[in-house]
Every structure is written in structure tokens, then in C-alpha cells.
Amino acid sequence: MADITASPLHNYRPEIRREPASADAFGVVERRLTIWEQIYASGPARKALILALLALVWEIYGRSVGNSLLFPTFSETVSALVTGLASGELFQRIWASLQVLLTGYALGILAAAVLTMVAISTRIGEDLMVTLTAMFSPLPAIALLPLALIWFGLGSGSLVFVLVHSVLWAVALNTFSGFQSTSRTLRMVGRNYGLKGWRFVSRILIPAALPSIVTGLKIGWAFAWRTLIAAEMVFGVSSGQGGLGWFIFQSKNMLDIPAVFAGLLSVILIGLFVEGVLFKLLEDRTVRRWAMQN
């Protein structure tokens, strides 16, 4: 019998040993980031840099115009903002606006939740929501101001009405779209666990649709904020009182243009705070924490 271990098939590969290469052979593998690279790697720092550049452009353009009644500089606007805050008037106007805004925003979200629940419960509810959204979503809230004046009179009731209209359709449409995009597999998992009714909605649909719900809340907030400022200008003229919108309109009538810009800057700063801090905190603790969004 032939010796099989001597055949070429059983010639094992010889052992190969290589000496570790020195660190210099790989070049630079670690180094300290420069200050610019550290700033560029930070999202808040990049945004702060953009805001600083915009403020610089604003200051340069304002100085080139040279007329504070036409276009005040950034420093004049900041001075007017500090003066308004120090006197307490601007704080009072901002607080008055936020009270009305939060009331209308909360009622709009509640109405959107009820409408969406009806839509996902029955087919006629879905048809009702689709029809109402197609009818009223394109309708600007400011167009309802005359009717609001007739129905609710002068006061916060009319403002809350137009705010609910601004928030309702954006939140309801995005929430319903999120529910519809929930995968069939996830729905079947919920059914297999015996989930029905509110338990199915709260444990399956809402977590799956959370990115769309948060997007709807952000859109509804933006709609409500700009609707409130526009509405307060009209109601302020009528009733002689109002919030931040009325402060802007009143300052324009007094030709205090830096105060007008200070009011607009307050609107922008509040919007940046809500968008960049509150909603970001909500997204970090929900959709990003659960890896539903990058």
C-alpha cells in the first residue's frame, strides 16, 4: 500500500512569521485636532458661527445704509432689545404671546389626536379626515380672522381659534401618515400579542410613527408662532392690547424701528430656542435614542 502522506496533497504550507512593522511605517495615525477642526466637528459651534457671521453681515449692511429709520444696525437692535427687556415691557409682551400660543398649541394637538384616532378606527373616519384635511389645510389661518372676530370677539379666544387651525392639520396629517407607514410585520406582531384598541395604538403605532409625529409637532409650532404674530398685529390694533406682534406694530407706528427689529429678533430667538433646544431634546430622548433617526 502506497504512503499517502508523501503525496503532494499533504504538503502543508510552511509557517510564515513576519516581524511587526514599526509605527513610523504607518505614518500619522493619531494627532490632536486643531481649534478649527474642533469647532467644525461640533454642531452647536457651527450654528453659532453661522449666526455670528449673519450678525456681522447685518452690522456691516446697517452701517452702509447709515439710516436707523430704514435699517438699524445689529448693535442698535441689540441695544433696543436690552432696553425693552430692562424696562419689563418686552418681557410682558413675550409672556402674553407665549400664554396664548401654548393654549392654542395644546388644544390643536388634542384636536389632532382625536381626529387621528377617529381616522384609524373606521373607514368613514379616515375619509372624514382626508376630506377635512384637503379642505382646510391649504386655508391660511389669517383668512379666518374676520370670522374669529365675529364668533369670539376681541380677545384671546379669537387668537386661540386661529392657532388651533394652524396646528391641527399639520399635526393630524403627519401623525396619520406615520400610522399608515407602520410596517405590516410590526402590526402583525402587535395583533399576535393580542393588542387591540388604545393598547395597540400606544404600544405599536405611536412608537413606530414617532418621527412623523415629532415632525408634525415642529411644523405645527412654526405655523402657530407666525400665525400668532400676524394675528396679534390685527387684534392689537382693534383692542389696544396684545403680545409681541402688537409690540412690533406699536413700535412701527412710533417710528421706533430699532424696537421693531428688537421685536423681530425676539421672535427669531424664541424660535431658535424651541427648535434647537426643546425639540432637539425631545428627539434625542426618543427617536435618536431608539435609533429611529440619525
PDB file of C-alpha atoms in Angstrom:
ATOM      1  CA  MET A   1       0.000   0.000   0.000  1.00  0.00           C
ATOM      2  CA  ALA A   2       1.360   3.424  -1.025  1.00  0.00           C
ATOM      3  CA  ASP A   3       2.293   6.004   1.606  1.00  0.00           C
ATOM      4  CA  ILE A   4      -0.373   8.753   1.226  1.00  0.00           C
ATOM      5  CA  THR A   5       1.428  11.242   3.480  1.00  0.00           C
ATOM      6  CA  ALA A   6       4.126  11.507   0.860  1.00  0.00           C
ATOM      7  CA  SER A   7       1.721  12.721  -1.871  1.00  0.00           C
ATOM      8  CA  PRO A   8       1.788  16.466  -2.916  1.00  0.00           C
ATOM      9  CA  LEU A   9      -1.706  16.971  -1.487  1.00  0.00           C
ATOM     10  CA  HIS A  10      -0.363  16.587   2.005  1.00  0.00           C
ATOM     11  CA  ASN A  11       2.497  19.067   1.715  1.00  0.00           C
ATOM     12  CA  TYR A  12       1.439  21.644   4.308  1.00  0.00           C
ATOM     13  CA  ARG A  13       2.121  25.351   3.832  1.00  0.00           C
ATOM     14  CA  PRO A  14       5.284  26.352   5.629  1.00  0.00           C
ATOM     15  CA  GLU A  15       4.907  28.574   8.664  1.00  0.00           C
ATOM     16  CA  ILE A  16       5.261  32.266   7.832  1.00  0.00           C
ATOM     17  CA  ARG A  17       6.446  34.650  10.505  1.00  0.00           C
ATOM     18  CA  ARG A  18       6.641  38.388  10.000  1.00  0.00           C
ATOM     19  CA  GLU A  19       8.114  40.876  12.372  1.00  0.00           C
ATOM     20  CA  PRO A  20       5.783  43.715  13.498  1.00  0.00           C
ATOM     21  CA  ALA A  21       6.270  46.865  11.486  1.00  0.00           C
ATOM     22  CA  SER A  22       7.339  49.981  13.300  1.00  0.00           C
ATOM     23  CA  ALA A  23       4.829  52.767  13.950  1.00  0.00           C
ATOM     24  CA  ASP A  24       6.696  55.041  11.551  1.00  0.00           C
ATOM     25  CA  ALA A  25       5.752  52.776   8.656  1.00  0.00           C
ATOM     26  CA  PHE A  26       2.041  53.747   9.002  1.00  0.00           C
ATOM     27  CA  GLY A  27       2.556  57.484   9.076  1.00  0.00           C
ATOM     28  CA  VAL A  28       0.491  59.711  11.365  1.00  0.00           C
ATOM     29  CA  VAL A  29      -2.343  57.650  12.903  1.00  0.00           C
ATOM     30  CA  GLU A  30      -3.283  59.970  15.784  1.00  0.00           C
ATOM     31  CA  ARG A  31      -2.906  63.685  16.323  1.00  0.00           C
ATOM     32  CA  ARG A  32      -4.577  66.454  18.252  1.00  0.00           C
ATOM     33  CA  LEU A  33      -7.309  68.291  16.335  1.00  0.00           C
ATOM     34  CA  THR A  34      -6.788  71.937  15.612  1.00  0.00           C
ATOM     35  CA  ILE A  35      -9.170  74.531  17.045  1.00  0.00           C
ATOM     36  CA  TRP A  36     -10.876  74.957  13.685  1.00  0.00           C
ATOM     37  CA  GLU A  37     -11.361  71.186  13.338  1.00  0.00           C
ATOM     38  CA  GLN A  38     -12.835  71.000  16.855  1.00  0.00           C
ATOM     39  CA  ILE A  39     -15.260  73.816  16.033  1.00  0.00           C
ATOM     40  CA  TYR A  40     -16.199  72.233  12.705  1.00  0.00           C
ATOM     41  CA  ALA A  41     -16.879  68.875  14.411  1.00  0.00           C
ATOM     42  CA  SER A  42     -19.373  70.451  16.846  1.00  0.00           C
ATOM     43  CA  GLY A  43     -22.888  71.080  15.506  1.00  0.00           C
ATOM     44  CA  PRO A  44     -23.813  73.829  18.019  1.00  0.00           C
ATOM     45  CA  ALA A  45     -20.473  75.558  17.372  1.00  0.00           C
ATOM     46  CA  ARG A  46     -21.076  75.507  13.600  1.00  0.00           C
ATOM     47  CA  LYS A  47     -24.538  77.014  14.064  1.00  0.00           C
ATOM     48  CA  ALA A  48     -23.196  79.647  16.467  1.00  0.00           C
ATOM     49  CA  LEU A  49     -20.545  80.534  13.892  1.00  0.00           C
ATOM     50  CA  ILE A  50     -23.205  80.926  11.195  1.00  0.00           C
ATOM     51  CA  LEU A  51     -25.250  83.184  13.484  1.00  0.00           C
ATOM     52  CA  ALA A  52     -22.163  85.267  14.252  1.00  0.00           C
ATOM     53  CA  LEU A  53     -21.436  85.674  10.530  1.00  0.00           C
ATOM     54  CA  LEU A  54     -25.051  86.707   9.869  1.00  0.00           C
ATOM     55  CA  ALA A  55     -24.850  89.267  12.686  1.00  0.00           C
ATOM     56  CA  LEU A  56     -21.623  90.615  11.177  1.00  0.00           C
ATOM     57  CA  VAL A  57     -23.231  90.929   7.729  1.00  0.00           C
ATOM     58  CA  TRP A  58     -26.221  92.647   9.362  1.00  0.00           C
ATOM     59  CA  GLU A  59     -23.929  95.118  11.150  1.00  0.00           C
ATOM     60  CA  ILE A  60     -21.927  95.904   8.007  1.00  0.00           C
ATOM     61  CA  TYR A  61     -25.043  96.387   5.857  1.00  0.00           C
ATOM     62  CA  GLY A  62     -26.713  98.568   8.514  1.00  0.00           C
ATOM     63  CA  ARG A  63     -23.654 100.803   8.716  1.00  0.00           C
ATOM     64  CA  SER A  64     -23.523 101.051   4.929  1.00  0.00           C
ATOM     65  CA  VAL A  65     -27.165 102.197   4.839  1.00  0.00           C
ATOM     66  CA  GLY A  66     -26.487 104.747   7.597  1.00  0.00           C
ATOM     67  CA  ASN A  67     -30.161 105.324   8.438  1.00  0.00           C
ATOM     68  CA  SER A  68     -31.602 103.682  11.556  1.00  0.00           C
ATOM     69  CA  LEU A  69     -35.151 104.566  10.449  1.00  0.00           C
ATOM     70  CA  LEU A  70     -34.653 102.440   7.367  1.00  0.00           C
ATOM     71  CA  PHE A  71     -32.383  99.619   8.521  1.00  0.00           C
ATOM     72  CA  PRO A  72     -30.807  99.764  12.013  1.00  0.00           C
ATOM     73  CA  THR A  73     -27.539  98.014  12.677  1.00  0.00           C
ATOM     74  CA  PHE A  74     -27.253  94.851  14.718  1.00  0.00           C
ATOM     75  CA  SER A  75     -25.743  96.757  17.651  1.00  0.00           C
ATOM     76  CA  GLU A  76     -28.663  99.246  17.641  1.00  0.00           C
ATOM     77  CA  THR A  77     -31.130  96.349  17.573  1.00  0.00           C
ATOM     78  CA  VAL A  78     -29.408  94.602  20.475  1.00  0.00           C
ATOM     79  CA  SER A  79     -29.416  97.897  22.401  1.00  0.00           C
ATOM     80  CA  ALA A  80     -33.167  98.294  21.795  1.00  0.00           C
ATOM     81  CA  LEU A  81     -33.700  94.671  22.844  1.00  0.00           C
ATOM     82  CA  VAL A  82     -31.804  95.180  26.106  1.00  0.00           C
ATOM     83  CA  THR A  83     -33.704  98.405  26.775  1.00  0.00           C
ATOM     84  CA  GLY A  84     -37.050  96.678  26.196  1.00  0.00           C
ATOM     85  CA  LEU A  85     -36.110  93.778  28.460  1.00  0.00           C
ATOM     86  CA  ALA A  86     -34.780  96.082  31.170  1.00  0.00           C
ATOM     87  CA  SER A  87     -37.988  98.125  31.191  1.00  0.00           C
ATOM     88  CA  GLY A  88     -40.060  94.951  31.514  1.00  0.00           C
ATOM     89  CA  GLU A  89     -42.331  95.818  28.592  1.00  0.00           C
ATOM     90  CA  LEU A  90     -40.788  93.284  26.231  1.00  0.00           C
ATOM     91  CA  PHE A  91     -40.953  90.548  28.872  1.00  0.00           C
ATOM     92  CA  GLN A  92     -44.627  91.306  29.390  1.00  0.00           C
ATOM     93  CA  ARG A  93     -45.369  91.158  25.655  1.00  0.00           C
ATOM     94  CA  ILE A  94     -43.438  87.924  25.207  1.00  0.00           C
ATOM     95  CA  TRP A  95     -45.181  86.288  28.157  1.00  0.00           C
ATOM     96  CA  ALA A  96     -48.599  87.371  26.859  1.00  0.00           C
ATOM     97  CA  SER A  97     -47.815  85.824  23.464  1.00  0.00           C
ATOM     98  CA  LEU A  98     -46.474  82.601  24.934  1.00  0.00           C
ATOM     99  CA  GLN A  99     -49.542  82.111  27.125  1.00  0.00           C
ATOM    100  CA  VAL A 100     -51.875  82.328  24.140  1.00  0.00           C
ATOM    101  CA  LEU A 101     -49.516  80.275  21.976  1.00  0.00           C
ATOM    102  CA  LEU A 102     -49.227  77.398  24.455  1.00  0.00           C
ATOM    103  CA  THR A 103     -53.000  77.311  24.939  1.00  0.00           C
ATOM    104  CA  GLY A 104     -53.701  77.174  21.210  1.00  0.00           C
ATOM    105  CA  TYR A 105     -50.868  74.715  20.599  1.00  0.00           C
ATOM    106  CA  ALA A 106     -52.095  72.305  23.297  1.00  0.00           C
ATOM    107  CA  LEU A 107     -55.702  72.461  22.082  1.00  0.00           C
ATOM    108  CA  GLY A 108     -54.549  71.946  18.480  1.00  0.00           C
ATOM    109  CA  ILE A 109     -52.565  68.842  19.437  1.00  0.00           C
ATOM    110  CA  LEU A 110     -55.531  67.489  21.407  1.00  0.00           C
ATOM    111  CA  ALA A 111     -57.882  68.040  18.464  1.00  0.00           C
ATOM    112  CA  ALA A 112     -55.365  66.387  16.100  1.00  0.00           C
ATOM    113  CA  ALA A 113     -55.120  63.362  18.408  1.00  0.00           C
ATOM    114  CA  VAL A 114     -58.898  62.951  18.483  1.00  0.00           C
ATOM    115  CA  LEU A 115     -59.201  63.339  14.704  1.00  0.00           C
ATOM    116  CA  THR A 116     -56.392  60.845  14.071  1.00  0.00           C
ATOM    117  CA  MET A 117     -57.920  58.293  16.455  1.00  0.00           C
ATOM    118  CA  VAL A 118     -61.210  58.569  14.586  1.00  0.00           C
ATOM    119  CA  ALA A 119     -59.373  58.198  11.263  1.00  0.00           C
ATOM    120  CA  ILE A 120     -57.580  54.979  12.223  1.00  0.00           C
ATOM    121  CA  SER A 121     -60.680  53.452  13.827  1.00  0.00           C
ATOM    122  CA  THR A 122     -63.075  53.342  10.885  1.00  0.00           C
ATOM    123  CA  ARG A 123     -63.014  53.819   7.134  1.00  0.00           C
ATOM    124  CA  ILE A 124     -65.548  56.619   7.318  1.00  0.00           C
ATOM    125  CA  GLY A 125     -63.287  58.272   9.886  1.00  0.00           C
ATOM    126  CA  GLU A 126     -60.351  58.023   7.502  1.00  0.00           C
ATOM    127  CA  ASP A 127     -62.440  59.513   4.685  1.00  0.00           C
ATOM    128  CA  LEU A 128     -63.567  62.289   7.023  1.00  0.00           C
ATOM    129  CA  MET A 129     -60.026  63.183   7.954  1.00  0.00           C
ATOM    130  CA  VAL A 130     -58.748  63.089   4.379  1.00  0.00           C
ATOM    131  CA  THR A 131     -61.634  65.296   3.234  1.00  0.00           C
ATOM    132  CA  LEU A 132     -61.280  67.812   6.077  1.00  0.00           C
ATOM    133  CA  THR A 133     -57.512  67.997   5.618  1.00  0.00           C
ATOM    134  CA  ALA A 134     -57.887  68.613   1.884  1.00  0.00           C
ATOM    135  CA  MET A 135     -60.451  71.348   2.616  1.00  0.00           C
ATOM    136  CA  PHE A 136     -58.859  73.242   5.487  1.00  0.00           C
ATOM    137  CA  SER A 137     -55.135  72.538   5.408  1.00  0.00           C
ATOM    138  CA  PRO A 138     -54.467  74.920   2.466  1.00  0.00           C
ATOM    139  CA  LEU A 139     -56.640  77.614   4.110  1.00  0.00           C
ATOM    140  CA  PRO A 140     -54.420  80.280   5.724  1.00  0.00           C
ATOM    141  CA  ALA A 141     -55.226  80.837   9.371  1.00  0.00           C
ATOM    142  CA  ILE A 142     -55.035  84.590   8.914  1.00  0.00           C
ATOM    143  CA  ALA A 143     -58.013  84.339   6.499  1.00  0.00           C
ATOM    144  CA  LEU A 144     -60.166  83.170   9.420  1.00  0.00           C
ATOM    145  CA  LEU A 145     -59.513  86.306  11.464  1.00  0.00           C
ATOM    146  CA  PRO A 146     -62.701  88.123  10.367  1.00  0.00           C
ATOM    147  CA  LEU A 147     -64.822  85.109  11.322  1.00  0.00           C
ATOM    148  CA  ALA A 148     -62.923  84.729  14.583  1.00  0.00           C
ATOM    149  CA  LEU A 149     -63.712  88.356  15.427  1.00  0.00           C
ATOM    150  CA  ILE A 150     -67.422  87.737  14.823  1.00  0.00           C
ATOM    151  CA  TRP A 151     -67.591  84.421  16.687  1.00  0.00           C
ATOM    152  CA  PHE A 152     -65.290  85.066  19.647  1.00  0.00           C
ATOM    153  CA  GLY A 153     -64.967  88.850  19.782  1.00  0.00           C
ATOM    154  CA  LEU A 154     -61.829  90.749  20.670  1.00  0.00           C
ATOM    155  CA  GLY A 155     -59.569  88.809  22.953  1.00  0.00           C
ATOM    156  CA  SER A 156     -57.563  85.676  23.365  1.00  0.00           C
ATOM    157  CA  GLY A 157     -60.441  83.419  22.272  1.00  0.00           C
ATOM    158  CA  SER A 158     -60.084  84.536  18.668  1.00  0.00           C
ATOM    159  CA  LEU A 159     -56.316  84.060  18.781  1.00  0.00           C
ATOM    160  CA  VAL A 160     -56.668  80.569  20.203  1.00  0.00           C
ATOM    161  CA  PHE A 161     -59.141  79.697  17.437  1.00  0.00           C
ATOM    162  CA  VAL A 162     -56.754  80.608  14.619  1.00  0.00           C
ATOM    163  CA  LEU A 163     -53.879  78.880  16.445  1.00  0.00           C
ATOM    164  CA  VAL A 164     -55.844  75.649  16.724  1.00  0.00           C
ATOM    165  CA  HIS A 165     -56.483  75.841  12.992  1.00  0.00           C
ATOM    166  CA  SER A 166     -52.756  76.324  12.343  1.00  0.00           C
ATOM    167  CA  VAL A 167     -51.692  73.371  14.491  1.00  0.00           C
ATOM    168  CA  LEU A 168     -54.497  70.881  13.912  1.00  0.00           C
ATOM    169  CA  TRP A 169     -53.995  69.928  10.258  1.00  0.00           C
ATOM    170  CA  ALA A 170     -50.205  69.766  10.279  1.00  0.00           C
ATOM    171  CA  VAL A 171     -50.070  67.521  13.353  1.00  0.00           C
ATOM    172  CA  ALA A 172     -53.008  65.333  12.301  1.00  0.00           C
ATOM    173  CA  LEU A 173     -51.719  64.823   8.758  1.00  0.00           C
ATOM    174  CA  ASN A 174     -48.187  63.895   9.853  1.00  0.00           C
ATOM    175  CA  THR A 175     -49.430  61.598  12.632  1.00  0.00           C
ATOM    176  CA  PHE A 176     -51.836  59.804  10.320  1.00  0.00           C
ATOM    177  CA  SER A 177     -49.119  59.470   7.673  1.00  0.00           C
ATOM    178  CA  GLY A 178     -46.818  57.939  10.302  1.00  0.00           C
ATOM    179  CA  PHE A 179     -49.503  55.456  11.354  1.00  0.00           C
ATOM    180  CA  GLN A 180     -50.081  54.426   7.748  1.00  0.00           C
ATOM    181  CA  SER A 181     -46.369  53.868   7.124  1.00  0.00           C
ATOM    182  CA  THR A 182     -46.086  51.402  10.029  1.00  0.00           C
ATOM    183  CA  SER A 183     -44.891  48.098   8.599  1.00  0.00           C
ATOM    184  CA  ARG A 184     -47.317  45.211   8.242  1.00  0.00           C
ATOM    185  CA  THR A 185     -44.923  42.958  10.145  1.00  0.00           C
ATOM    186  CA  LEU A 186     -44.984  45.258  13.162  1.00  0.00           C
ATOM    187  CA  ARG A 187     -48.758  45.392  13.041  1.00  0.00           C
ATOM    188  CA  MET A 188     -48.957  41.586  12.904  1.00  0.00           C
ATOM    189  CA  VAL A 189     -46.636  41.352  15.903  1.00  0.00           C
ATOM    190  CA  GLY A 190     -48.990  43.567  17.873  1.00  0.00           C
ATOM    191  CA  ARG A 191     -52.023  41.519  16.809  1.00  0.00           C
ATOM    192  CA  ASN A 192     -50.275  38.275  17.772  1.00  0.00           C
ATOM    193  CA  TYR A 193     -49.721  39.685  21.243  1.00  0.00           C
ATOM    194  CA  GLY A 194     -53.428  40.368  21.454  1.00  0.00           C
ATOM    195  CA  LEU A 195     -53.119  44.150  21.435  1.00  0.00           C
ATOM    196  CA  LYS A 196     -56.294  45.987  20.444  1.00  0.00           C
ATOM    197  CA  GLY A 197     -57.712  49.471  20.670  1.00  0.00           C
ATOM    198  CA  TRP A 198     -55.726  52.001  22.658  1.00  0.00           C
ATOM    199  CA  ARG A 199     -53.100  49.404  23.703  1.00  0.00           C
ATOM    200  CA  PHE A 200     -52.376  48.668  20.027  1.00  0.00           C
ATOM    201  CA  VAL A 201     -52.123  52.381  19.250  1.00  0.00           C
ATOM    202  CA  SER A 202     -49.951  53.262  22.258  1.00  0.00           C
ATOM    203  CA  ARG A 203     -47.576  50.286  22.025  1.00  0.00           C
ATOM    204  CA  ILE A 204     -47.292  49.770  18.271  1.00  0.00           C
ATOM    205  CA  LEU A 205     -48.499  52.707  16.183  1.00  0.00           C
ATOM    206  CA  ILE A 206     -47.279  55.669  18.243  1.00  0.00           C
ATOM    207  CA  PRO A 207     -43.699  54.374  18.770  1.00  0.00           C
ATOM    208  CA  ALA A 208     -43.439  53.412  15.091  1.00  0.00           C
ATOM    209  CA  ALA A 209     -44.802  56.763  13.910  1.00  0.00           C
ATOM    210  CA  LEU A 210     -42.866  58.888  16.395  1.00  0.00           C
ATOM    211  CA  PRO A 211     -40.520  60.534  13.816  1.00  0.00           C
ATOM    212  CA  SER A 212     -43.556  61.675  11.804  1.00  0.00           C
ATOM    213  CA  ILE A 213     -45.329  62.853  14.969  1.00  0.00           C
ATOM    214  CA  VAL A 214     -42.326  64.938  16.038  1.00  0.00           C
ATOM    215  CA  THR A 215     -42.093  66.408  12.540  1.00  0.00           C
ATOM    216  CA  GLY A 216     -45.780  67.357  12.732  1.00  0.00           C
ATOM    217  CA  LEU A 217     -45.269  68.985  16.126  1.00  0.00           C
ATOM    218  CA  LYS A 218     -42.391  71.054  14.753  1.00  0.00           C
ATOM    219  CA  ILE A 219     -44.378  72.154  11.703  1.00  0.00           C
ATOM    220  CA  GLY A 220     -47.396  72.956  13.862  1.00  0.00           C
ATOM    221  CA  TRP A 221     -45.241  75.026  16.215  1.00  0.00           C
ATOM    222  CA  ALA A 222     -43.798  77.048  13.325  1.00  0.00           C
ATOM    223  CA  PHE A 223     -47.265  77.633  11.839  1.00  0.00           C
ATOM    224  CA  ALA A 224     -48.696  78.655  15.203  1.00  0.00           C
ATOM    225  CA  TRP A 225     -45.843  81.030  16.052  1.00  0.00           C
ATOM    226  CA  ARG A 226     -46.003  83.027  12.832  1.00  0.00           C
ATOM    227  CA  THR A 227     -49.816  82.995  12.824  1.00  0.00           C
ATOM    228  CA  LEU A 228     -49.851  84.414  16.355  1.00  0.00           C
ATOM    229  CA  ILE A 229     -47.521  87.298  15.493  1.00  0.00           C
ATOM    230  CA  ALA A 230     -49.609  88.223  12.437  1.00  0.00           C
ATOM    231  CA  ALA A 231     -52.893  87.907  14.342  1.00  0.00           C
ATOM    232  CA  GLU A 232     -51.670  89.972  17.286  1.00  0.00           C
ATOM    233  CA  MET A 233     -50.934  92.869  14.959  1.00  0.00           C
ATOM    234  CA  VAL A 234     -54.571  92.916  13.839  1.00  0.00           C
ATOM    235  CA  PHE A 235     -56.083  92.297  17.281  1.00  0.00           C
ATOM    236  CA  GLY A 236     -53.699  94.737  18.895  1.00  0.00           C
ATOM    237  CA  VAL A 237     -54.899  97.492  16.603  1.00  0.00           C
ATOM    238  CA  SER A 238     -58.504  96.629  17.404  1.00  0.00           C
ATOM    239  CA  SER A 239     -58.304  96.193  21.143  1.00  0.00           C
ATOM    240  CA  GLY A 240     -55.289  98.309  22.027  1.00  0.00           C
ATOM    241  CA  GLN A 241     -53.502  95.422  23.704  1.00  0.00           C
ATOM    242  CA  GLY A 242     -51.611  92.384  22.652  1.00  0.00           C
ATOM    243  CA  GLY A 243     -48.390  90.466  22.800  1.00  0.00           C
ATOM    244  CA  LEU A 244     -45.191  90.544  20.832  1.00  0.00           C
ATOM    245  CA  GLY A 245     -46.923  91.194  17.500  1.00  0.00           C
ATOM    246  CA  TRP A 246     -48.618  94.227  18.969  1.00  0.00           C
ATOM    247  CA  PHE A 247     -45.277  95.436  20.344  1.00  0.00           C
ATOM    248  CA  ILE A 248     -43.819  95.308  16.816  1.00  0.00           C
ATOM    249  CA  PHE A 249     -46.809  97.098  15.306  1.00  0.00           C
ATOM    250  CA  GLN A 250     -46.884  99.755  18.021  1.00  0.00           C
ATOM    251  CA  SER A 251     -43.151 100.422  17.655  1.00  0.00           C
ATOM    252  CA  LYS A 252     -43.593 100.847  13.891  1.00  0.00           C
ATOM    253  CA  ASN A 253     -46.308 103.439  14.453  1.00  0.00           C
ATOM    254  CA  MET A 254     -43.943 105.349  16.755  1.00  0.00           C
ATOM    255  CA  LEU A 255     -41.156 105.120  14.119  1.00  0.00           C
ATOM    256  CA  ASP A 256     -39.020 103.279  16.653  1.00  0.00           C
ATOM    257  CA  ILE A 257     -37.522 100.992  14.002  1.00  0.00           C
ATOM    258  CA  PRO A 258     -34.762  99.548  16.252  1.00  0.00           C
ATOM    259  CA  ALA A 259     -37.553  98.417  18.616  1.00  0.00           C
ATOM    260  CA  VAL A 260     -39.335  96.836  15.633  1.00  0.00           C
ATOM    261  CA  PHE A 261     -36.182  94.900  14.812  1.00  0.00           C
ATOM    262  CA  ALA A 262     -35.786  94.050  18.508  1.00  0.00           C
ATOM    263  CA  GLY A 263     -39.279  92.520  18.471  1.00  0.00           C
ATOM    264  CA  LEU A 264     -38.474  90.556  15.322  1.00  0.00           C
ATOM    265  CA  LEU A 265     -35.193  89.422  16.866  1.00  0.00           C
ATOM    266  CA  SER A 266     -37.139  88.207  19.917  1.00  0.00           C
ATOM    267  CA  VAL A 267     -39.384  86.142  17.642  1.00  0.00           C
ATOM    268  CA  ILE A 268     -36.311  84.634  15.981  1.00  0.00           C
ATOM    269  CA  LEU A 269     -34.534  83.886  19.263  1.00  0.00           C
ATOM    270  CA  ILE A 270     -37.586  82.178  20.758  1.00  0.00           C
ATOM    271  CA  GLY A 271     -37.976  80.125  17.577  1.00  0.00           C
ATOM    272  CA  LEU A 272     -34.304  79.105  17.692  1.00  0.00           C
ATOM    273  CA  PHE A 273     -34.620  78.113  21.353  1.00  0.00           C
ATOM    274  CA  VAL A 274     -37.697  75.975  20.783  1.00  0.00           C
ATOM    275  CA  GLU A 275     -36.313  74.390  17.623  1.00  0.00           C
ATOM    276  CA  GLY A 276     -32.708  73.972  18.711  1.00  0.00           C
ATOM    277  CA  VAL A 277     -33.164  73.114  22.387  1.00  0.00           C
ATOM    278  CA  LEU A 278     -36.633  71.820  23.243  1.00  0.00           C
ATOM    279  CA  PHE A 279     -37.370  69.831  20.082  1.00  0.00           C
ATOM    280  CA  LYS A 280     -33.768  68.629  19.874  1.00  0.00           C
ATOM    281  CA  LEU A 281     -34.021  67.393  23.458  1.00  0.00           C
ATOM    282  CA  LEU A 282     -37.249  65.599  22.571  1.00  0.00           C
ATOM    283  CA  GLU A 283     -35.662  63.976  19.503  1.00  0.00           C
ATOM    284  CA  ASP A 284     -32.501  62.975  21.393  1.00  0.00           C
ATOM    285  CA  ARG A 285     -34.539  61.240  24.091  1.00  0.00           C
ATOM    286  CA  THR A 286     -36.923  59.475  21.713  1.00  0.00           C
ATOM    287  CA  VAL A 287     -36.282  58.932  18.003  1.00  0.00           C
ATOM    288  CA  ARG A 288     -32.470  59.180  18.130  1.00  0.00           C
ATOM    289  CA  ARG A 289     -32.185  57.221  21.372  1.00  0.00           C
ATOM    290  CA  TRP A 290     -34.250  54.443  19.831  1.00  0.00           C
ATOM    291  CA  ALA A 291     -32.199  54.569  16.585  1.00  0.00           C
ATOM    292  CA  MET A 292     -35.240  55.622  14.553  1.00  0.00           C
ATOM    293  CA  GLN A 293     -33.423  58.645  13.144  1.00  0.00           C
ATOM    294  CA  ASN A 294     -29.767  59.501  12.576  1.00  0.00           C
TER     295      ASN A 294
END
